Amino acid sequence: NDGAFNDAGCIKTEDGIYYVDNWAVGSDKDIERGDIRYGTVGTIMGLFTSTTKLKVVTVPSSVKHLSSYLVFGINVPLESITFCNDAIPDRCLVCFGLKEVNIIDPDCRIADSATSIPSYWKEVKESEPEAVKETEYVLKHSKVTS
């Protein structure tokens, strides 16, 4: 987890991300861009935890071991993430406000879970009848149909 290598003397920092060899093992809390360097093979659980300014994350194709909770925190202002790697695990993104998810590898394996990526980014299957059914909501005495 984040902090596992504190005071170990083997951490190298590059653009606000901490590395031990070819593993991303932590990040600055005020990092704005989380562009994991190419050649990284894995990430620790909670790589970007409670980062207060993080807006963009890029995961290169070299990452084969993407851990859970890549981005974690209620107040993380993440706007965009790009996955170039071949798998997205369960509980990968636990944050609010995400506006853009890019998945570059057309064969990317996404964990079959509501918590792998936010549910509003999942494709709706045509066989799901509730996707086409109108739903009425009453908001502050106004009727809204979606």
Short mmCIF file of N, CA and C in Angstrom, two decimals:
data_model
loop_
_atom_site.label_atom_id
_atom_site.label_comp_id
_atom_site.label_asym_id
_atom_site.label_seq_id
_atom_site.Cartn_x
_atom_site.Cartn_y
_atom_site.Cartn_z
N ASN A 1 0.83 -1.18 0.00
CA ASN A 1 0.00 0.00 0.00
C ASN A 1 0.88 1.24 0.00
N ASP A 2 0.27 2.41 -0.20
CA ASP A 2 0.98 3.67 -0.19
C ASP A 2 1.78 3.81 1.10
N GLY A 3 3.06 4.09 0.98
CA GLY A 3 3.92 4.24 2.16
C GLY A 3 4.71 3.00 2.50
N ALA A 4 4.54 1.92 1.76
CA ALA A 4 5.24 0.66 2.08
C ALA A 4 6.75 0.81 2.00
N PHE A 5 7.23 1.72 1.17
CA PHE A 5 8.68 1.88 0.99
C PHE A 5 9.23 3.15 1.65
N ASN A 6 8.44 3.80 2.49
CA ASN A 6 8.94 5.00 3.18
C ASN A 6 10.23 4.68 3.92
N ASP A 7 11.18 5.58 3.82
CA ASP A 7 12.47 5.48 4.51
C ASP A 7 13.28 4.25 4.10
N ALA A 8 12.99 3.65 2.95
CA ALA A 8 13.73 2.48 2.50
C ALA A 8 14.98 2.87 1.73
N GLY A 9 15.05 4.12 1.25
CA GLY A 9 16.22 4.58 0.54
C GLY A 9 16.31 4.12 -0.90
N CYS A 10 15.27 3.50 -1.41
CA CYS A 10 15.31 2.99 -2.80
C CYS A 10 14.28 3.66 -3.69
N ILE A 11 13.62 4.69 -3.21
CA ILE A 11 12.58 5.36 -3.98
C ILE A 11 13.19 6.44 -4.87
N LYS A 12 12.79 6.46 -6.12
CA LYS A 12 13.13 7.51 -7.07
C LYS A 12 11.84 8.25 -7.39
N THR A 13 11.88 9.57 -7.40
CA THR A 13 10.70 10.37 -7.70
C THR A 13 10.83 10.98 -9.09
N GLU A 14 9.75 10.85 -9.87
CA GLU A 14 9.72 11.42 -11.21
C GLU A 14 8.33 12.01 -11.45
N ASP A 15 8.28 13.31 -11.68
CA ASP A 15 7.02 14.02 -11.93
C ASP A 15 5.97 13.75 -10.84
N GLY A 16 6.40 13.70 -9.60
CA GLY A 16 5.48 13.54 -8.48
C GLY A 16 5.05 12.12 -8.20
N ILE A 17 5.57 11.14 -8.94
CA ILE A 17 5.25 9.73 -8.71
C ILE A 17 6.50 9.04 -8.19
N TYR A 18 6.34 8.20 -7.16
CA TYR A 18 7.46 7.50 -6.55
C TYR A 18 7.59 6.12 -7.17
N TYR A 19 8.84 5.75 -7.50
CA TYR A 19 9.10 4.46 -8.14
C TYR A 19 10.16 3.69 -7.36
N VAL A 20 9.98 2.39 -7.29
CA VAL A 20 11.00 1.46 -6.85
C VAL A 20 11.18 0.51 -8.02
N ASP A 21 12.33 0.63 -8.68
CA ASP A 21 12.60 -0.12 -9.91
C ASP A 21 11.51 0.22 -10.93
N ASN A 22 10.77 -0.76 -11.40
CA ASN A 22 9.73 -0.52 -12.40
C ASN A 22 8.32 -0.58 -11.81
N TRP A 23 8.19 -0.24 -10.54
CA TRP A 23 6.89 -0.23 -9.87
C TRP A 23 6.59 1.18 -9.38
N ALA A 24 5.37 1.65 -9.59
CA ALA A 24 4.92 2.92 -9.03
C ALA A 24 4.40 2.63 -7.63
N VAL A 25 5.01 3.29 -6.61
CA VAL A 25 4.72 2.94 -5.22
C VAL A 25 4.18 4.09 -4.39
N GLY A 26 3.84 5.21 -5.00
CA GLY A 26 3.29 6.33 -4.25
C GLY A 26 3.28 7.59 -5.09
N SER A 27 2.72 8.66 -4.53
CA SER A 27 2.68 9.93 -5.26
C SER A 27 2.59 11.08 -4.29
N ASP A 28 2.97 12.27 -4.79
CA ASP A 28 2.80 13.49 -4.00
C ASP A 28 1.31 13.75 -3.83
N LYS A 29 0.92 14.32 -2.71
CA LYS A 29 -0.49 14.60 -2.45
C LYS A 29 -1.01 15.78 -3.28
N ASP A 30 -0.10 16.63 -3.81
CA ASP A 30 -0.53 17.77 -4.60
C ASP A 30 -0.24 17.61 -6.09
N ILE A 31 -0.06 16.38 -6.53
CA ILE A 31 0.21 16.10 -7.95
C ILE A 31 -1.02 16.46 -8.78
N GLU A 32 -0.81 17.05 -9.97
CA GLU A 32 -1.91 17.42 -10.85
C GLU A 32 -2.07 16.46 -12.02
N ARG A 33 -0.94 15.93 -12.52
CA ARG A 33 -0.95 14.95 -13.61
C ARG A 33 -0.28 13.68 -13.13
N GLY A 34 -1.01 12.59 -13.21
CA GLY A 34 -0.47 11.29 -12.82
C GLY A 34 -0.13 10.47 -14.04
N ASP A 35 0.86 10.92 -14.80
CA ASP A 35 1.28 10.19 -15.99
C ASP A 35 2.35 9.18 -15.59
N ILE A 36 1.94 7.95 -15.40
CA ILE A 36 2.86 6.89 -15.00
C ILE A 36 3.84 6.67 -16.15
N ARG A 37 5.13 6.61 -15.82
CA ARG A 37 6.14 6.51 -16.88
C ARG A 37 6.07 5.16 -17.58
N TYR A 38 6.38 5.19 -18.89
CA TYR A 38 6.41 3.96 -19.67
C TYR A 38 7.54 3.07 -19.15
N GLY A 39 7.31 1.80 -19.07
CA GLY A 39 8.28 0.86 -18.52
C GLY A 39 7.87 0.38 -17.14
N THR A 40 6.92 1.08 -16.54
CA THR A 40 6.39 0.67 -15.24
C THR A 40 5.58 -0.60 -15.44
N VAL A 41 5.84 -1.63 -14.61
CA VAL A 41 5.13 -2.90 -14.78
C VAL A 41 3.96 -3.07 -13.82
N GLY A 42 3.96 -2.29 -12.73
CA GLY A 42 2.88 -2.44 -11.77
C GLY A 42 2.73 -1.24 -10.86
N THR A 43 1.57 -1.19 -10.19
CA THR A 43 1.28 -0.12 -9.23
C THR A 43 0.87 -0.73 -7.90
N ILE A 44 1.11 0.02 -6.85
CA ILE A 44 0.66 -0.43 -5.53
C ILE A 44 -0.80 -0.05 -5.34
N MET A 45 -1.45 -0.67 -4.38
CA MET A 45 -2.82 -0.32 -4.05
C MET A 45 -2.83 1.09 -3.47
N GLY A 46 -3.70 1.95 -4.01
CA GLY A 46 -3.82 3.30 -3.50
C GLY A 46 -2.74 4.24 -4.01
N LEU A 47 -2.31 4.07 -5.25
CA LEU A 47 -1.24 4.90 -5.80
C LEU A 47 -1.56 6.38 -5.68
N PHE A 48 -2.75 6.77 -6.10
CA PHE A 48 -3.16 8.17 -6.00
C PHE A 48 -4.28 8.26 -4.96
N THR A 49 -3.92 8.30 -3.70
CA THR A 49 -4.88 8.34 -2.60
C THR A 49 -4.97 9.75 -2.03
N SER A 50 -6.19 10.27 -1.97
CA SER A 50 -6.46 11.58 -1.39
C SER A 50 -5.58 12.69 -1.96
N THR A 51 -5.32 12.61 -3.25
CA THR A 51 -4.58 13.68 -3.92
C THR A 51 -5.53 14.84 -4.12
N THR A 52 -5.14 16.02 -3.72
CA THR A 52 -6.05 17.15 -3.69
C THR A 52 -6.14 17.94 -4.99
N LYS A 53 -5.23 17.67 -5.94
CA LYS A 53 -5.22 18.43 -7.19
C LYS A 53 -5.19 17.56 -8.44
N LEU A 54 -5.23 16.24 -8.28
CA LEU A 54 -5.09 15.32 -9.41
C LEU A 54 -6.24 15.47 -10.40
N LYS A 55 -5.92 15.80 -11.65
CA LYS A 55 -6.94 15.99 -12.68
C LYS A 55 -6.84 14.97 -13.81
N VAL A 56 -5.61 14.49 -14.11
CA VAL A 56 -5.39 13.61 -15.25
C VAL A 56 -4.50 12.44 -14.84
N VAL A 57 -4.85 11.23 -15.29
CA VAL A 57 -4.03 10.04 -15.06
C VAL A 57 -3.88 9.32 -16.39
N THR A 58 -2.65 8.84 -16.65
CA THR A 58 -2.38 8.01 -17.82
C THR A 58 -1.67 6.75 -17.38
N VAL A 59 -2.20 5.60 -17.77
CA VAL A 59 -1.61 4.30 -17.45
C VAL A 59 -1.03 3.74 -18.74
N PRO A 60 0.31 3.59 -18.84
CA PRO A 60 0.91 3.10 -20.08
C PRO A 60 0.66 1.62 -20.33
N SER A 61 0.90 1.19 -21.56
CA SER A 61 0.68 -0.21 -21.94
C SER A 61 1.63 -1.16 -21.23
N SER A 62 2.73 -0.67 -20.69
CA SER A 62 3.69 -1.53 -20.00
C SER A 62 3.17 -2.04 -18.65
N VAL A 63 2.13 -1.41 -18.10
CA VAL A 63 1.60 -1.81 -16.79
C VAL A 63 0.80 -3.10 -16.94
N LYS A 64 1.29 -4.16 -16.32
CA LYS A 64 0.62 -5.47 -16.37
C LYS A 64 -0.03 -5.82 -15.04
N HIS A 65 0.32 -5.09 -13.99
CA HIS A 65 -0.20 -5.36 -12.64
C HIS A 65 -0.77 -4.07 -12.08
N LEU A 66 -1.98 -3.72 -12.50
CA LEU A 66 -2.64 -2.52 -12.01
C LEU A 66 -3.44 -2.90 -10.78
N SER A 67 -3.12 -2.29 -9.67
CA SER A 67 -3.75 -2.65 -8.41
C SER A 67 -5.09 -1.94 -8.22
N SER A 68 -5.83 -2.39 -7.25
CA SER A 68 -7.08 -1.74 -6.87
C SER A 68 -6.79 -0.35 -6.31
N TYR A 69 -7.82 0.47 -6.30
CA TYR A 69 -7.73 1.82 -5.74
C TYR A 69 -6.62 2.65 -6.38
N LEU A 70 -6.49 2.55 -7.70
CA LEU A 70 -5.51 3.38 -8.40
C LEU A 70 -5.74 4.84 -8.03
N VAL A 71 -7.00 5.29 -8.13
CA VAL A 71 -7.39 6.63 -7.69
C VAL A 71 -8.44 6.44 -6.61
N PHE A 72 -8.18 7.00 -5.43
CA PHE A 72 -9.07 6.79 -4.29
C PHE A 72 -9.20 8.08 -3.49
N GLY A 73 -10.43 8.50 -3.27
CA GLY A 73 -10.69 9.66 -2.42
C GLY A 73 -11.92 10.42 -2.85
N ILE A 74 -12.70 10.85 -1.90
CA ILE A 74 -13.93 11.56 -2.19
C ILE A 74 -13.65 12.93 -2.82
N ASN A 75 -12.60 13.60 -2.36
CA ASN A 75 -12.31 14.95 -2.85
C ASN A 75 -11.26 15.00 -3.95
N VAL A 76 -10.96 13.89 -4.59
CA VAL A 76 -10.00 13.89 -5.69
C VAL A 76 -10.71 14.48 -6.92
N PRO A 77 -10.17 15.57 -7.49
CA PRO A 77 -10.86 16.22 -8.62
C PRO A 77 -10.53 15.61 -9.99
N LEU A 78 -10.35 14.30 -10.06
CA LEU A 78 -9.97 13.64 -11.32
C LEU A 78 -11.00 13.94 -12.41
N GLU A 79 -10.50 14.40 -13.57
CA GLU A 79 -11.36 14.71 -14.70
C GLU A 79 -11.23 13.71 -15.83
N SER A 80 -10.01 13.18 -16.03
CA SER A 80 -9.76 12.31 -17.19
C SER A 80 -8.75 11.23 -16.84
N ILE A 81 -9.01 10.01 -17.33
CA ILE A 81 -8.05 8.92 -17.18
C ILE A 81 -7.95 8.18 -18.51
N THR A 82 -6.72 7.83 -18.88
CA THR A 82 -6.48 7.07 -20.10
C THR A 82 -5.79 5.77 -19.74
N PHE A 83 -6.42 4.65 -20.10
CA PHE A 83 -5.85 3.33 -19.88
C PHE A 83 -5.28 2.84 -21.21
N CYS A 84 -3.97 2.68 -21.28
CA CYS A 84 -3.34 2.09 -22.46
C CYS A 84 -3.00 0.62 -22.20
N ASN A 85 -3.16 0.20 -20.96
CA ASN A 85 -2.83 -1.16 -20.55
C ASN A 85 -3.93 -2.13 -20.95
N ASP A 86 -3.74 -3.42 -20.64
CA ASP A 86 -4.66 -4.45 -21.14
C ASP A 86 -5.66 -4.98 -20.12
N ALA A 87 -5.70 -4.40 -18.90
CA ALA A 87 -6.65 -4.89 -17.90
C ALA A 87 -6.96 -3.80 -16.87
N ILE A 88 -8.24 -3.71 -16.48
CA ILE A 88 -8.68 -2.77 -15.46
C ILE A 88 -9.31 -3.60 -14.34
N PRO A 89 -8.73 -3.54 -13.13
CA PRO A 89 -9.21 -4.40 -12.05
C PRO A 89 -10.46 -3.86 -11.35
N ASP A 90 -11.03 -4.69 -10.50
CA ASP A 90 -12.12 -4.31 -9.63
C ASP A 90 -11.64 -3.19 -8.69
N ARG A 91 -12.51 -2.25 -8.37
CA ARG A 91 -12.21 -1.14 -7.45
C ARG A 91 -11.03 -0.28 -7.93
N CYS A 92 -10.94 -0.06 -9.22
CA CYS A 92 -9.82 0.72 -9.77
C CYS A 92 -9.99 2.22 -9.50
N LEU A 93 -11.19 2.74 -9.73
CA LEU A 93 -11.44 4.17 -9.56
C LEU A 93 -12.51 4.38 -8.51
N VAL A 94 -12.13 4.95 -7.39
CA VAL A 94 -13.08 5.24 -6.32
C VAL A 94 -12.99 6.74 -6.07
N CYS A 95 -13.69 7.50 -6.91
CA CYS A 95 -13.68 8.95 -6.82
C CYS A 95 -14.94 9.47 -7.53
N PHE A 96 -15.22 10.76 -7.35
CA PHE A 96 -16.40 11.36 -7.96
C PHE A 96 -15.98 12.43 -8.96
N GLY A 97 -16.85 12.74 -9.90
CA GLY A 97 -16.61 13.84 -10.82
C GLY A 97 -15.86 13.49 -12.07
N LEU A 98 -15.50 12.24 -12.26
CA LEU A 98 -14.75 11.84 -13.45
C LEU A 98 -15.57 12.14 -14.71
N LYS A 99 -14.95 12.85 -15.66
CA LYS A 99 -15.66 13.28 -16.86
C LYS A 99 -15.30 12.46 -18.09
N GLU A 100 -14.11 11.85 -18.10
CA GLU A 100 -13.65 11.20 -19.33
C GLU A 100 -12.83 9.95 -19.00
N VAL A 101 -13.19 8.83 -19.62
CA VAL A 101 -12.44 7.59 -19.50
C VAL A 101 -12.07 7.15 -20.91
N ASN A 102 -10.77 6.99 -21.17
CA ASN A 102 -10.29 6.53 -22.47
C ASN A 102 -9.64 5.17 -22.29
N ILE A 103 -10.08 4.20 -23.05
CA ILE A 103 -9.50 2.86 -23.03
C ILE A 103 -8.95 2.61 -24.42
N ILE A 104 -7.62 2.59 -24.55
CA ILE A 104 -6.96 2.52 -25.84
C ILE A 104 -6.94 1.11 -26.42
N ASP A 105 -6.65 0.10 -25.59
CA ASP A 105 -6.56 -1.28 -26.05
C ASP A 105 -7.98 -1.83 -26.28
N PRO A 106 -8.35 -2.15 -27.53
CA PRO A 106 -9.70 -2.64 -27.80
C PRO A 106 -9.98 -4.00 -27.15
N ASP A 107 -8.94 -4.71 -26.74
CA ASP A 107 -9.11 -6.01 -26.08
C ASP A 107 -8.92 -5.92 -24.57
N CYS A 108 -8.96 -4.72 -24.04
CA CYS A 108 -8.76 -4.51 -22.60
C CYS A 108 -9.79 -5.32 -21.81
N ARG A 109 -9.31 -6.04 -20.80
CA ARG A 109 -10.18 -6.83 -19.93
C ARG A 109 -10.58 -5.96 -18.75
N ILE A 110 -11.87 -5.66 -18.65
CA ILE A 110 -12.38 -4.84 -17.56
C ILE A 110 -13.09 -5.77 -16.58
N ALA A 111 -12.72 -5.68 -15.31
CA ALA A 111 -13.33 -6.54 -14.29
C ALA A 111 -14.85 -6.40 -14.35
N ASP A 112 -15.54 -7.52 -14.28
CA ASP A 112 -16.99 -7.54 -14.35
C ASP A 112 -17.54 -7.16 -12.98
N SER A 113 -17.47 -5.87 -12.68
CA SER A 113 -17.89 -5.37 -11.39
C SER A 113 -18.34 -3.93 -11.54
N ALA A 114 -19.30 -3.53 -10.74
CA ALA A 114 -19.76 -2.14 -10.77
C ALA A 114 -18.70 -1.19 -10.26
N THR A 115 -17.66 -1.71 -9.62
CA THR A 115 -16.65 -0.84 -9.04
C THR A 115 -15.33 -0.81 -9.81
N SER A 116 -15.27 -1.40 -11.00
CA SER A 116 -14.02 -1.33 -11.77
C SER A 116 -13.85 0.06 -12.36
N ILE A 117 -14.86 0.55 -13.03
CA ILE A 117 -14.91 1.95 -13.46
C ILE A 117 -16.32 2.44 -13.11
N PRO A 118 -16.53 3.74 -12.99
CA PRO A 118 -17.86 4.22 -12.61
C PRO A 118 -18.94 3.68 -13.54
N SER A 119 -20.08 3.31 -12.97
CA SER A 119 -21.14 2.64 -13.72
C SER A 119 -21.68 3.49 -14.86
N TYR A 120 -21.60 4.82 -14.76
CA TYR A 120 -22.13 5.63 -15.84
C TYR A 120 -21.25 5.60 -17.08
N TRP A 121 -20.11 4.91 -17.04
CA TRP A 121 -19.27 4.77 -18.23
C TRP A 121 -19.47 3.41 -18.89
N LYS A 122 -20.25 2.54 -18.32
CA LYS A 122 -20.46 1.23 -18.89
C LYS A 122 -21.42 1.32 -20.08
N GLU A 123 -21.17 0.50 -21.09
CA GLU A 123 -22.07 0.45 -22.23
C GLU A 123 -23.35 -0.27 -21.83
N VAL A 124 -24.47 0.21 -22.30
CA VAL A 124 -25.76 -0.40 -22.00
C VAL A 124 -26.02 -1.48 -23.04
N LYS A 125 -26.36 -2.67 -22.57
CA LYS A 125 -26.67 -3.76 -23.48
C LYS A 125 -28.10 -3.59 -23.99
N GLU A 126 -28.30 -3.91 -25.26
CA GLU A 126 -29.62 -3.73 -25.86
C GLU A 126 -30.69 -4.58 -25.18
N SER A 127 -30.29 -5.67 -24.57
CA SER A 127 -31.26 -6.56 -23.93
C SER A 127 -31.75 -6.04 -22.60
N GLU A 128 -31.18 -4.94 -22.11
CA GLU A 128 -31.60 -4.39 -20.83
C GLU A 128 -32.78 -3.44 -21.05
N PRO A 129 -34.01 -3.86 -20.72
CA PRO A 129 -35.19 -3.05 -21.02
C PRO A 129 -35.22 -1.72 -20.27
N GLU A 130 -34.65 -1.62 -19.08
CA GLU A 130 -34.69 -0.39 -18.32
C GLU A 130 -33.85 0.72 -18.97
N ALA A 131 -33.00 0.37 -19.91
CA ALA A 131 -32.17 1.38 -20.56
C ALA A 131 -32.99 2.24 -21.52
N VAL A 132 -34.07 1.70 -22.04
CA VAL A 132 -34.89 2.45 -22.99
C VAL A 132 -36.19 2.95 -22.38
N LYS A 133 -36.52 2.47 -21.20
CA LYS A 133 -37.75 2.86 -20.55
C LYS A 133 -37.60 4.24 -19.93
N GLU A 134 -38.58 5.11 -20.15
CA GLU A 134 -38.55 6.43 -19.54
C GLU A 134 -38.84 6.33 -18.05
N THR A 135 -38.17 7.15 -17.30
CA THR A 135 -38.38 7.19 -15.85
C THR A 135 -38.74 8.61 -15.47
N GLU A 136 -39.76 8.77 -14.64
CA GLU A 136 -40.16 10.10 -14.20
C GLU A 136 -39.63 10.36 -12.80
N TYR A 137 -39.11 11.56 -12.59
CA TYR A 137 -38.61 11.97 -11.29
C TYR A 137 -39.30 13.27 -10.90
N VAL A 138 -39.58 13.45 -9.64
CA VAL A 138 -40.13 14.70 -9.15
C VAL A 138 -39.05 15.40 -8.37
N LEU A 139 -38.65 16.57 -8.86
CA LEU A 139 -37.58 17.34 -8.23
C LEU A 139 -38.12 18.72 -7.87
N LYS A 140 -38.19 19.02 -6.60
CA LYS A 140 -38.64 20.33 -6.13
C LYS A 140 -39.94 20.76 -6.83
N HIS A 141 -40.89 19.89 -6.84
CA HIS A 141 -42.22 20.15 -7.39
C HIS A 141 -42.23 20.34 -8.91
N SER A 142 -41.15 19.98 -9.57
CA SER A 142 -41.10 20.02 -11.04
C SER A 142 -41.03 18.60 -11.55
N LYS A 143 -41.70 18.32 -12.64
CA LYS A 143 -41.69 16.98 -13.21
C LYS A 143 -40.64 16.92 -14.31
N VAL A 144 -39.74 15.95 -14.21
CA VAL A 144 -38.66 15.77 -15.17
C VAL A 144 -38.74 14.35 -15.71
N THR A 145 -38.67 14.20 -17.03
CA THR A 145 -38.69 12.87 -17.66
C THR A 145 -37.33 12.63 -18.29
N SER A 146 -36.74 11.46 -18.01
CA SER A 146 -35.46 11.13 -18.63
C SER A 146 -35.57 9.80 -19.33
#
